[in-house]
Tab-separated table of C-alpha atoms and ligand atoms in Angstrom:
chain	number	residue	atom	x	y	z
C	1	MET	CA	10.359	15.307	-22.321
C	2	LYS	CA	10.672	11.464	-22.591
C	3	GLN	CA	7.831	9.656	-24.551
C	4	THR	CA	4.038	10.223	-22.612
C	5	PRO	CA	2.910	8.554	-20.800
C	6	PHE	CA	5.126	7.944	-18.332
C	7	TYR	CA	5.946	7.842	-14.218
C	8	HIS	CA	8.327	10.108	-13.156
C	9	TYR	CA	10.045	9.761	-9.532
C	10	ASP	CA	11.317	12.231	-7.240
C	11	LEU	CA	14.029	9.727	-5.584
C	12	GLU	CA	15.413	12.433	-3.986
C	13	LEU	CA	11.684	12.956	-2.114
C	14	LEU	CA	11.809	9.231	-1.676
C	15	ASP	CA	14.890	9.285	0.030
C	16	ARG	CA	13.454	12.124	2.539
C	17	THR	CA	10.096	9.905	2.872
C	18	LEU	CA	12.500	7.144	4.197
C	19	GLN	CA	14.565	9.688	6.858
C	20	ALA	CA	11.103	10.904	8.260
C	21	ILE	CA	10.138	7.549	9.201
C	22	LYS	CA	13.648	6.180	10.607
C	23	ALA	CA	12.806	9.873	12.537
C	24	ALA	CA	9.629	9.316	13.690
C	25	ILE	CA	10.897	5.881	14.401
C	26	GLY	CA	13.125	6.791	16.349
C	27	SER	CA	14.736	4.975	19.247
C	28	HIS	CA	12.020	2.368	19.131
C	29	SER	CA	14.083	-0.186	18.949
C	30	ASN	CA	11.416	-3.150	18.280
C	31	TYR	CA	9.941	-1.261	15.729
C	32	HIS	CA	9.938	-2.653	12.735
C	33	VAL	CA	8.684	-1.435	8.847
C	34	HIS	CA	8.201	-3.618	6.237
C	35	TYR	CA	7.616	-1.998	2.604
C	36	ALA	CA	4.206	-3.082	1.291
C	37	ILE	CA	5.453	-3.971	-2.423
C	38	LYS	CA	2.434	-3.863	-3.754
C	39	ALA	CA	1.535	-0.232	-3.589
C	40	ASN	CA	5.167	-0.013	-6.313
C	41	ALA	CA	7.494	-2.456	-7.494
C	42	ASN	CA	9.298	0.065	-9.509
C	43	PRO	CA	13.124	-1.467	-9.463
C	44	MET	CA	14.262	2.274	-8.903
C	45	VAL	CA	12.127	2.767	-5.611
C	46	LEU	CA	12.579	-0.579	-4.734
C	47	GLU	CA	16.459	0.135	-4.064
C	48	ARG	CA	16.041	3.155	-1.879
C	49	ILE	CA	13.933	1.730	0.086
C	50	CYS	CA	16.341	-2.309	0.239
C	51	LYS	CA	19.461	0.513	0.767
C	52	ALA	CA	17.877	2.288	3.624
C	53	GLY	CA	17.427	-1.005	5.204
C	54	PHE	CA	13.577	-1.234	5.040
C	55	GLY	CA	12.132	-4.879	5.314
C	56	VAL	CA	9.366	-5.966	3.082
C	57	ASP	CA	5.589	-6.961	2.961
C	58	CYS	CA	4.053	-9.187	0.147
C	59	VAL	CA	0.984	-10.444	-0.792
C	60	SER	CA	2.093	-12.591	-3.845
C	61	GLY	CA	4.183	-14.954	-4.586
C	62	GLY	CA	5.336	-12.709	-7.456
C	63	GLU	CA	6.007	-10.320	-4.824
C	64	VAL	CA	8.202	-12.120	-2.700
C	65	ASP	CA	10.364	-13.359	-5.957
C	66	ALA	CA	10.390	-9.280	-6.868
C	67	ALA	CA	11.548	-8.675	-3.381
C	68	LEU	CA	14.194	-11.111	-3.003
C	69	LYS	CA	15.461	-10.324	-6.532
C	70	ALA	CA	15.632	-6.160	-5.219
C	71	GLY	CA	18.237	-7.937	-2.006
C	72	PHE	CA	15.890	-7.451	0.887
C	73	ALA	CA	16.765	-10.196	3.169
C	74	PRO	CA	14.660	-13.026	3.593
C	75	GLU	CA	14.672	-12.568	7.625
C	76	LYS	CA	12.554	-9.461	6.859
C	77	ILE	CA	10.109	-10.467	4.363
C	78	VAL	CA	6.670	-11.391	5.658
C	79	PHE	CA	4.000	-12.914	3.412
C	80	ALA	CA	-0.286	-12.536	3.852
C	81	GLY	CA	-3.146	-12.881	1.633
C	82	VAL	CA	-6.429	-14.650	1.465
C	83	GLY	CA	-5.743	-17.329	-1.497
C	84	LYS	CA	-2.005	-18.744	-0.983
C	85	ALA	CA	-1.035	-20.879	-3.861
C	86	ASP	CA	0.628	-23.951	-2.447
C	87	TRP	CA	4.085	-22.310	-5.123
C	88	GLU	CA	3.807	-19.250	-3.068
C	89	ILE	CA	3.773	-21.059	-0.066
C	90	GLU	CA	7.291	-23.641	-1.348
C	91	LEU	CA	8.483	-20.263	-2.820
C	92	ALA	CA	8.627	-18.654	0.767
C	93	LEU	CA	9.213	-21.656	2.782
C	94	LYS	CA	12.138	-22.192	0.524
C	95	ALA	CA	13.330	-18.382	0.803
C	96	GLY	CA	13.234	-18.836	4.478
C	97	ILE	CA	11.207	-15.742	5.100
C	98	PHE	CA	10.363	-14.283	7.974
C	99	CYS	CA	6.385	-14.321	8.376
C	100	PHE	CA	3.290	-15.764	7.381
C	101	ASN	CA	0.798	-13.908	7.859
C	102	VAL	CA	-2.297	-16.776	8.048
C	103	GLU	CA	-5.707	-16.523	7.168
C	104	SER	CA	-7.277	-18.800	7.791
C	105	GLU	CA	-7.366	-22.223	9.427
C	106	PRO	CA	-7.265	-24.721	5.833
C	107	GLU	CA	-4.317	-22.633	5.259
C	108	LEU	CA	-2.808	-23.364	8.308
C	109	GLU	CA	-2.641	-26.653	8.239
C	110	VAL	CA	-1.423	-26.826	4.403
C	111	ILE	CA	1.229	-24.404	5.512
C	112	SER	CA	2.272	-26.921	8.355
C	113	GLN	CA	2.076	-29.761	6.233
C	114	MET	CA	4.858	-28.357	3.337
C	115	ALA	CA	6.679	-27.094	5.660
C	116	SER	CA	6.813	-30.771	7.858
C	117	GLU	CA	7.809	-32.480	4.128
C	118	MET	CA	10.030	-29.754	3.747
C	119	GLY	CA	11.768	-30.569	7.846
C	120	LYS	CA	10.976	-27.140	8.632
C	121	GLN	CA	9.038	-25.400	10.352
C	122	ALA	CA	6.979	-22.119	9.226
C	123	THR	CA	7.062	-18.542	11.604
C	124	ILE	CA	3.750	-17.534	11.462
C	125	ALA	CA	1.529	-14.534	12.714
C	126	LEU	CA	-2.628	-15.281	12.465
C	127	ARG	CA	-4.108	-12.603	10.728
C	128	VAL	CA	-6.863	-11.314	12.762
C	129	ASN	CA	-10.018	-9.384	11.747
C	130	PRO	CA	-10.720	-6.769	14.156
C	131	ASN	CA	-13.580	-5.734	13.298
C	132	VAL	CA	-12.380	-1.873	13.144
C	133	ASP	CA	-14.121	0.500	10.893
C	134	ALA	CA	-10.920	2.133	8.917
C	135	HIS	CA	-13.244	4.925	8.276
C	136	THR	CA	-12.575	4.909	4.615
C	137	HIS	CA	-13.546	4.064	1.478
C	138	ALA	CA	-15.717	0.661	0.911
C	139	ASN	CA	-12.899	-0.972	-1.254
C	140	ILE	CA	-10.503	-0.399	0.811
C	141	THR	CA	-11.656	-1.382	3.561
C	142	THR	CA	-10.091	-4.803	5.425
C	143	GLY	CA	-11.127	-5.116	8.701
C	144	LEU	CA	-14.158	-5.347	9.110
C	145	ALA	CA	-16.586	-8.530	10.157
C	146	GLU	CA	-17.801	-8.465	7.055
C	147	ASN	CA	-14.124	-8.521	4.767
C	148	LYS	CA	-13.045	-11.519	2.880
C	149	PHE	CA	-9.323	-11.132	5.071
C	150	GLY	CA	-8.271	-11.932	8.386
C	151	ILE	CA	-10.057	-14.779	11.198
C	152	ASN	CA	-12.844	-13.264	13.101
C	153	ILE	CA	-11.830	-12.582	16.055
C	154	GLU	CA	-14.403	-14.722	17.689
C	155	LEU	CA	-12.659	-17.921	16.794
C	156	LEU	CA	-9.390	-16.499	17.204
C	157	PRO	CA	-8.282	-18.179	20.553
C	158	ALA	CA	-9.254	-21.622	19.050
C	159	LEU	CA	-7.341	-21.281	16.887
C	160	VAL	CA	-4.088	-20.200	18.181
C	161	LYS	CA	-4.605	-23.786	20.122
C	162	ARG	CA	-4.559	-25.257	17.084
C	163	ALA	CA	-1.855	-23.559	15.262
C	164	GLN	CA	0.200	-24.528	17.821
C	165	SER	CA	-0.348	-28.209	18.346
C	166	MET	CA	0.666	-28.148	14.470
C	167	PRO	CA	4.100	-29.540	13.666
C	168	GLY	CA	5.177	-27.728	11.110
C	169	ILE	CA	4.558	-24.358	12.551
C	170	LYS	CA	5.968	-21.468	14.398
C	171	LEU	CA	2.973	-19.128	15.603
C	172	ASP	CA	5.229	-16.700	16.863
C	173	GLY	CA	2.515	-13.324	16.106
C	174	LEU	CA	-0.756	-11.490	15.070
C	175	HIS	CA	-1.042	-9.610	12.455
C	176	PHE	CA	-4.065	-7.145	11.516
C	177	HIS	CA	-4.630	-4.367	8.622
C	178	ILE	CA	-7.679	-2.602	8.448
C	179	GLY	CA	-7.731	-0.594	5.346
C	180	SER	CA	-5.856	1.941	3.376
C	181	GLN	CA	-5.876	5.921	2.613
C	182	ILE	CA	-6.537	5.921	6.884
C	183	LEU	CA	-5.946	9.601	7.784
C	184	GLN	CA	-7.804	9.678	11.150
C	185	MET	CA	-5.232	8.666	13.577
C	186	ASP	CA	-7.564	7.830	15.857
C	187	VAL	CA	-8.344	4.684	13.688
C	188	PHE	CA	-5.224	3.444	14.742
C	189	GLU	CA	-6.210	4.107	18.645
C	190	THR	CA	-9.180	1.873	18.292
C	191	LEU	CA	-7.319	-0.471	16.691
C	192	ALA	CA	-4.262	-0.581	19.367
C	193	TYR	CA	-7.218	-0.640	22.099
C	194	ARG	CA	-8.794	-3.825	20.384
C	195	ILE	CA	-5.167	-5.415	20.086
C	196	ASN	CA	-4.492	-4.940	24.389
C	197	GLN	CA	-8.144	-6.365	24.884
C	198	LEU	CA	-6.393	-9.328	22.464
C	199	LEU	CA	-3.728	-9.664	24.070
C	200	ASP	CA	-5.145	-9.675	27.670
C	201	GLN	CA	-7.528	-11.740	26.683
C	202	LEU	CA	-4.623	-14.455	25.267
C	203	SER	CA	-2.250	-14.082	27.814
C	204	LEU	CA	-4.618	-15.461	30.480
C	205	GLU	CA	-5.203	-18.675	28.214
C	206	GLY	CA	-1.369	-18.487	27.614
C	207	PHE	CA	-0.447	-17.571	24.867
C	208	ARG	CA	1.981	-14.251	24.586
C	209	PRO	CA	3.086	-13.319	20.894
C	210	THR	CA	6.571	-12.039	20.007
C	211	HIS	CA	5.212	-10.038	17.586
C	212	ILE	CA	2.198	-7.474	17.315
C	213	ASN	CA	2.154	-6.372	12.984
C	214	VAL	CA	-0.613	-3.391	13.016
C	215	GLY	CA	-0.471	-4.166	8.874
C	216	GLY	CA	0.004	-0.114	7.262
C	217	GLY	CA	-2.501	2.113	5.771
C	218	LEU	CA	-1.242	5.315	6.886
C	219	GLY	CA	-2.762	7.838	4.480
C	220	ILE	CA	-1.830	10.501	2.346
C	221	ASP	CA	-2.901	14.559	1.151
C	222	TYR	CA	-4.270	14.449	-1.903
C	223	GLU	CA	-5.216	17.415	-2.317
C	224	ASN	CA	-2.987	19.511	-1.549
C	225	PRO	CA	0.456	17.579	-1.721
C	226	GLU	CA	2.734	20.101	-3.038
C	227	GLU	CA	2.273	21.673	0.351
C	228	ASN	CA	2.238	18.558	2.501
C	229	PRO	CA	4.646	15.680	0.938
C	230	ILE	CA	5.269	14.129	4.021
C	231	PRO	CA	2.870	12.169	5.742
C	232	ASP	CA	2.760	12.339	8.715
C	233	PHE	CA	5.101	9.610	10.005
C	234	ALA	CA	5.492	11.216	13.769
C	235	GLY	CA	2.468	11.312	14.545
C	236	TYR	CA	1.319	7.790	13.274
C	237	PHE	CA	3.911	6.125	15.646
C	238	GLU	CA	3.217	8.502	18.832
C	239	THR	CA	-0.396	7.462	18.270
C	240	LEU	CA	0.856	3.622	17.888
C	241	SER	CA	3.026	3.416	21.178
C	242	LYS	CA	1.180	5.855	23.161
C	243	HIS	CA	-1.381	3.669	23.140
C	244	LEU	CA	-1.007	-0.213	22.597
C	245	ASN	CA	0.627	-2.003	25.320
C	246	LEU	CA	4.011	-4.101	24.377
C	247	GLY	CA	5.254	-6.225	26.908
C	248	ALA	CA	9.003	-6.601	27.324
C	249	GLY	CA	11.063	-7.566	24.392
C	250	GLN	CA	7.629	-7.805	21.774
C	251	GLN	CA	8.489	-6.524	19.114
C	252	LEU	CA	6.297	-4.037	16.414
C	253	HIS	CA	5.418	-4.704	13.052
C	254	SER	CA	3.992	-1.707	10.984
C	255	GLU	CA	3.782	-2.410	6.513
C	256	LEU	CA	2.952	1.232	5.135
C	257	GLY	CA	2.976	0.866	1.552
C	258	ARG	CA	1.052	3.999	0.460
C	259	SER	CA	2.721	6.609	2.460
C	260	VAL	CA	5.974	6.013	1.516
C	261	VAL	CA	5.526	5.860	-2.048
C	262	ALA	CA	2.019	8.050	-3.285
C	263	GLN	CA	3.475	11.694	-3.153
C	264	CYS	CA	6.975	10.683	-4.999
C	265	GLY	CA	5.473	9.671	-8.378
C	266	ARG	CA	3.583	11.639	-10.470
C	267	LEU	CA	1.834	10.577	-13.983
C	268	ILE	CA	3.316	12.985	-17.314
C	269	THR	CA	1.076	13.001	-19.918
C	270	LYS	CA	0.617	14.738	-23.459
C	271	VAL	CA	-2.574	16.739	-24.110
C	272	LEU	CA	-3.853	14.867	-27.896
C	273	TYR	CA	-6.613	17.618	-28.053
C	274	VAL	CA	-8.607	20.363	-26.440
C	275	LYS	CA	-12.088	19.906	-27.276
C	276	LYS	CA	-14.998	22.380	-26.605
C	277	GLY	CA	-18.486	20.507	-26.159
C	278	THR	CA	-21.400	22.752	-25.269
C	279	VAL	CA	-20.924	22.473	-21.585
C	280	LYS	CA	-18.035	21.410	-21.208
C	281	GLN	CA	-14.366	21.801	-22.475
C	282	PHE	CA	-12.593	18.160	-22.713
C	283	VAL	CA	-8.743	18.098	-22.365
C	284	ILE	CA	-7.652	14.681	-24.022
C	285	VAL	CA	-4.643	13.457	-22.820
C	286	ASP	CA	-2.409	10.119	-23.523
C	287	ALA	CA	-3.198	8.795	-20.527
C	288	GLY	CA	-6.150	6.470	-19.858
C	289	MET	CA	-7.476	4.910	-17.077
C	290	THR	CA	-5.188	1.594	-18.294
C	291	ASP	CA	-1.986	4.303	-16.385
C	292	LEU	CA	-3.491	5.921	-13.382
C	293	VAL	CA	-6.382	3.105	-12.930
C	294	ARG	CA	-7.470	4.029	-9.224
C	295	PRO	CA	-9.566	7.119	-10.159
C	296	ALA	CA	-11.537	4.575	-12.382
C	297	MET	CA	-11.817	2.011	-10.023
C	298	TYR	CA	-11.937	4.125	-6.757
C	299	GLY	CA	-13.194	7.325	-7.459
C	300	SER	CA	-10.516	8.945	-5.962
C	301	HIS	CA	-9.099	12.562	-6.208
C	302	HIS	CA	-5.758	13.102	-7.987
C	303	LYS	CA	-4.601	17.198	-8.567
C	304	ILE	CA	-3.577	17.781	-11.790
C	305	VAL	CA	-1.313	20.353	-13.071
C	306	ASN	CA	-0.406	21.861	-16.627
C	307	ILE	CA	3.195	21.676	-15.976
C	308	SER	CA	3.900	22.991	-19.426
C	309	SER	CA	1.624	25.848	-19.733
C	310	THR	CA	1.162	29.633	-17.107
C	311	GLY	CA	-1.627	30.899	-18.859
C	312	PRO	CA	-4.957	32.016	-17.250
C	313	GLU	CA	-7.140	29.232	-15.145
C	314	GLU	CA	-9.454	27.830	-17.321
C	315	LYS	CA	-12.475	24.980	-16.749
C	316	TYR	CA	-11.950	21.366	-18.106
C	317	ASP	CA	-12.372	18.245	-17.453
C	318	VAL	CA	-9.400	16.065	-17.832
C	319	VAL	CA	-10.313	12.515	-20.049
C	320	GLY	CA	-8.314	9.620	-20.917
C	321	PRO	CA	-8.084	7.947	-24.371
C	322	ILE	CA	-9.778	4.664	-23.348
C	323	CYS	CA	-13.375	3.369	-24.838
C	324	GLU	CA	-15.066	3.399	-20.705
C	325	SER	CA	-17.083	5.821	-19.949
C	326	SER	CA	-15.330	6.132	-16.310
C	327	ASP	CA	-11.646	6.615	-17.816
C	328	VAL	CA	-11.642	10.218	-16.318
C	329	PHE	CA	-8.936	11.458	-14.416
C	330	ASP	CA	-11.366	14.865	-13.221
C	331	LYS	CA	-14.008	17.177	-13.385
C	332	ASP	CA	-14.427	20.329	-14.002
C	333	ILE	CA	-11.059	21.605	-12.014
C	334	MET	CA	-8.941	24.601	-13.247
C	335	LEU	CA	-5.837	24.489	-14.972
C	336	ALA	CA	-4.055	27.270	-16.759
C	337	GLU	CA	-5.227	27.517	-19.772
C	338	THR	CA	-4.738	23.956	-21.877
C	339	HIS	CA	-3.456	23.444	-25.553
C	340	ARG	CA	-2.556	20.799	-27.636
C	341	GLY	CA	1.503	19.393	-26.941
C	342	ASP	CA	1.047	20.639	-22.874
C	343	TYR	CA	1.976	17.948	-20.760
C	344	LEU	CA	0.137	18.228	-17.583
C	345	ALA	CA	1.099	16.055	-14.090
C	346	ILE	CA	-1.018	14.047	-12.310
C	347	LEU	CA	0.238	14.203	-8.639
C	348	SER	CA	0.341	11.622	-5.564
C	349	ALA	CA	0.827	8.455	-8.105
C	350	GLY	CA	3.838	6.826	-7.078
C	351	ALA	CA	1.640	4.191	-5.102
C	352	TYR	CA	-1.087	2.079	-7.012
C	353	GLY	CA	-0.628	3.305	-10.128
C	354	GLU	CA	2.419	2.070	-12.123
C	355	ILE	CA	1.852	-1.346	-10.624
C	356	MET	CA	-1.750	-1.463	-11.835
C	357	ALA	CA	-1.106	-0.578	-15.384
C	358	SER	CA	-3.145	-2.800	-17.477
C	359	GLN	CA	-2.706	-2.982	-21.407
C	360	TYR	CA	-6.280	-2.796	-22.371
C	361	ASN	CA	-7.405	-1.321	-25.533
C	362	LEU	CA	-3.545	-3.271	-26.264
C	363	ARG	CA	-1.938	-0.164	-25.463
C	364	LYS	CA	1.631	-0.248	-23.987
C	365	LEU	CA	2.796	-0.215	-20.234
C	366	PRO	CA	4.093	3.581	-19.125
C	367	GLY	CA	7.420	4.181	-18.810
C	368	SER	CA	9.219	5.357	-16.165
C	369	SER	CA	12.366	7.372	-15.050
C	370	SER	CA	13.680	9.431	-12.559
C	371	THR	CA	14.449	12.872	-14.978
C	372	LEU	CA	11.285	14.498	-17.441
C	373	GLU	CA	14.640	14.406	-20.013
S	1	PLP	C1	-1.500	-2.993	1.323
S	1	PLP	C2	-0.850	-3.749	2.423
S	1	PLP	C3	-0.523	-3.033	2.945
S	1	PLP	C4	-0.158	-1.544	2.282
S	1	PLP	O1	-1.106	-0.716	2.890
S	1	PLP	P1	-1.683	1.094	2.175
S	1	PLP	O2	-2.884	1.345	2.659
S	1	PLP	O3	-1.075	0.801	1.334
S	1	PLP	O4	-0.440	1.270	3.536
S	1	PLP	C5	-0.148	-3.491	4.291
S	1	PLP	N1	-0.559	-5.139	4.550
S	1	PLP	C6	-1.095	-5.566	4.433
S	1	PLP	C7	-1.683	-7.180	4.204
S	1	PLP	C8	-2.145	-5.045	2.640
S	1	PLP	O5	-2.911	-5.931	1.808
């Protein structure tokens, strides 16, 4: 076994997932997927996604840079984010990316001015906050009026006019992203209806966007990852195609992140100690919240399996070594009888796992591999 903790990526499953997305898109030649690179930017993973022909969705200059270095074509890069710094805008303008997803009027002005100075026109979409409840964890909900993201829907018509009058701006689309880990398809249906309404309203005012970007957010099965490794892409694209009224030539863009990579990654960790308390048994592992922060940060649940033992199951809390009470992977779970030196796999960790690792407690960053040896 490699030095633990490390992320183990099943690239064959990643390939099957990418094929499933393509199959779900089918003959919709006006559908374009930009992989949300913030979910996982491991070079092995990016290589497969790039090779499969996907575009990429970035939320920072560093991500734009990483996407270009991984070989993604600039004309398939979209760039979102509420706080784009000048250097990030400049980098993206120079690269000639497909689209800036703009989140405020002052940002629009800065992009217009910088593009004009470079003798360019920036293609942009306005990110609309559609006030749709994603019915997901509060920390990963982004499409409510109270969230910092996007442009309030009532303020949009005026901003469309402003954008159309700016010399450095080519207003091309509308962008939406309402949250993450969305499993109820009726949430996407509601989003589609909201977009339809908005398109009707804007069309009366003479604006017809060339492209609609519905963002990402499709969820995955954290409870039964082994039985259900590939998310419901067919249901997702069917919901959009059935309920979103696109006109002739109008393009649909989507920014799937988690659903593309979550199931192909697992965190492999070694058991340091099994400690018996008065009411609990603790499995203390060498991975911590610095390697996988989701349980501590979002209270999220990852299935854990002991890949070394087949003994009878017992109840354990699985905890990391970090000096924080929240450094707990799961409580009261059943694992095959566990001993020092066993290896545990924390499943469904391919998205928002490795990329969020930190060096808190001066720890080493986790490694990664497509094999166990
Ligand atoms: C995070 C993010 C995504 C991806 O979300 P997932 O839930 O991982 O699919 C897409 N678009 C934007 C703008 C994002 O910030």
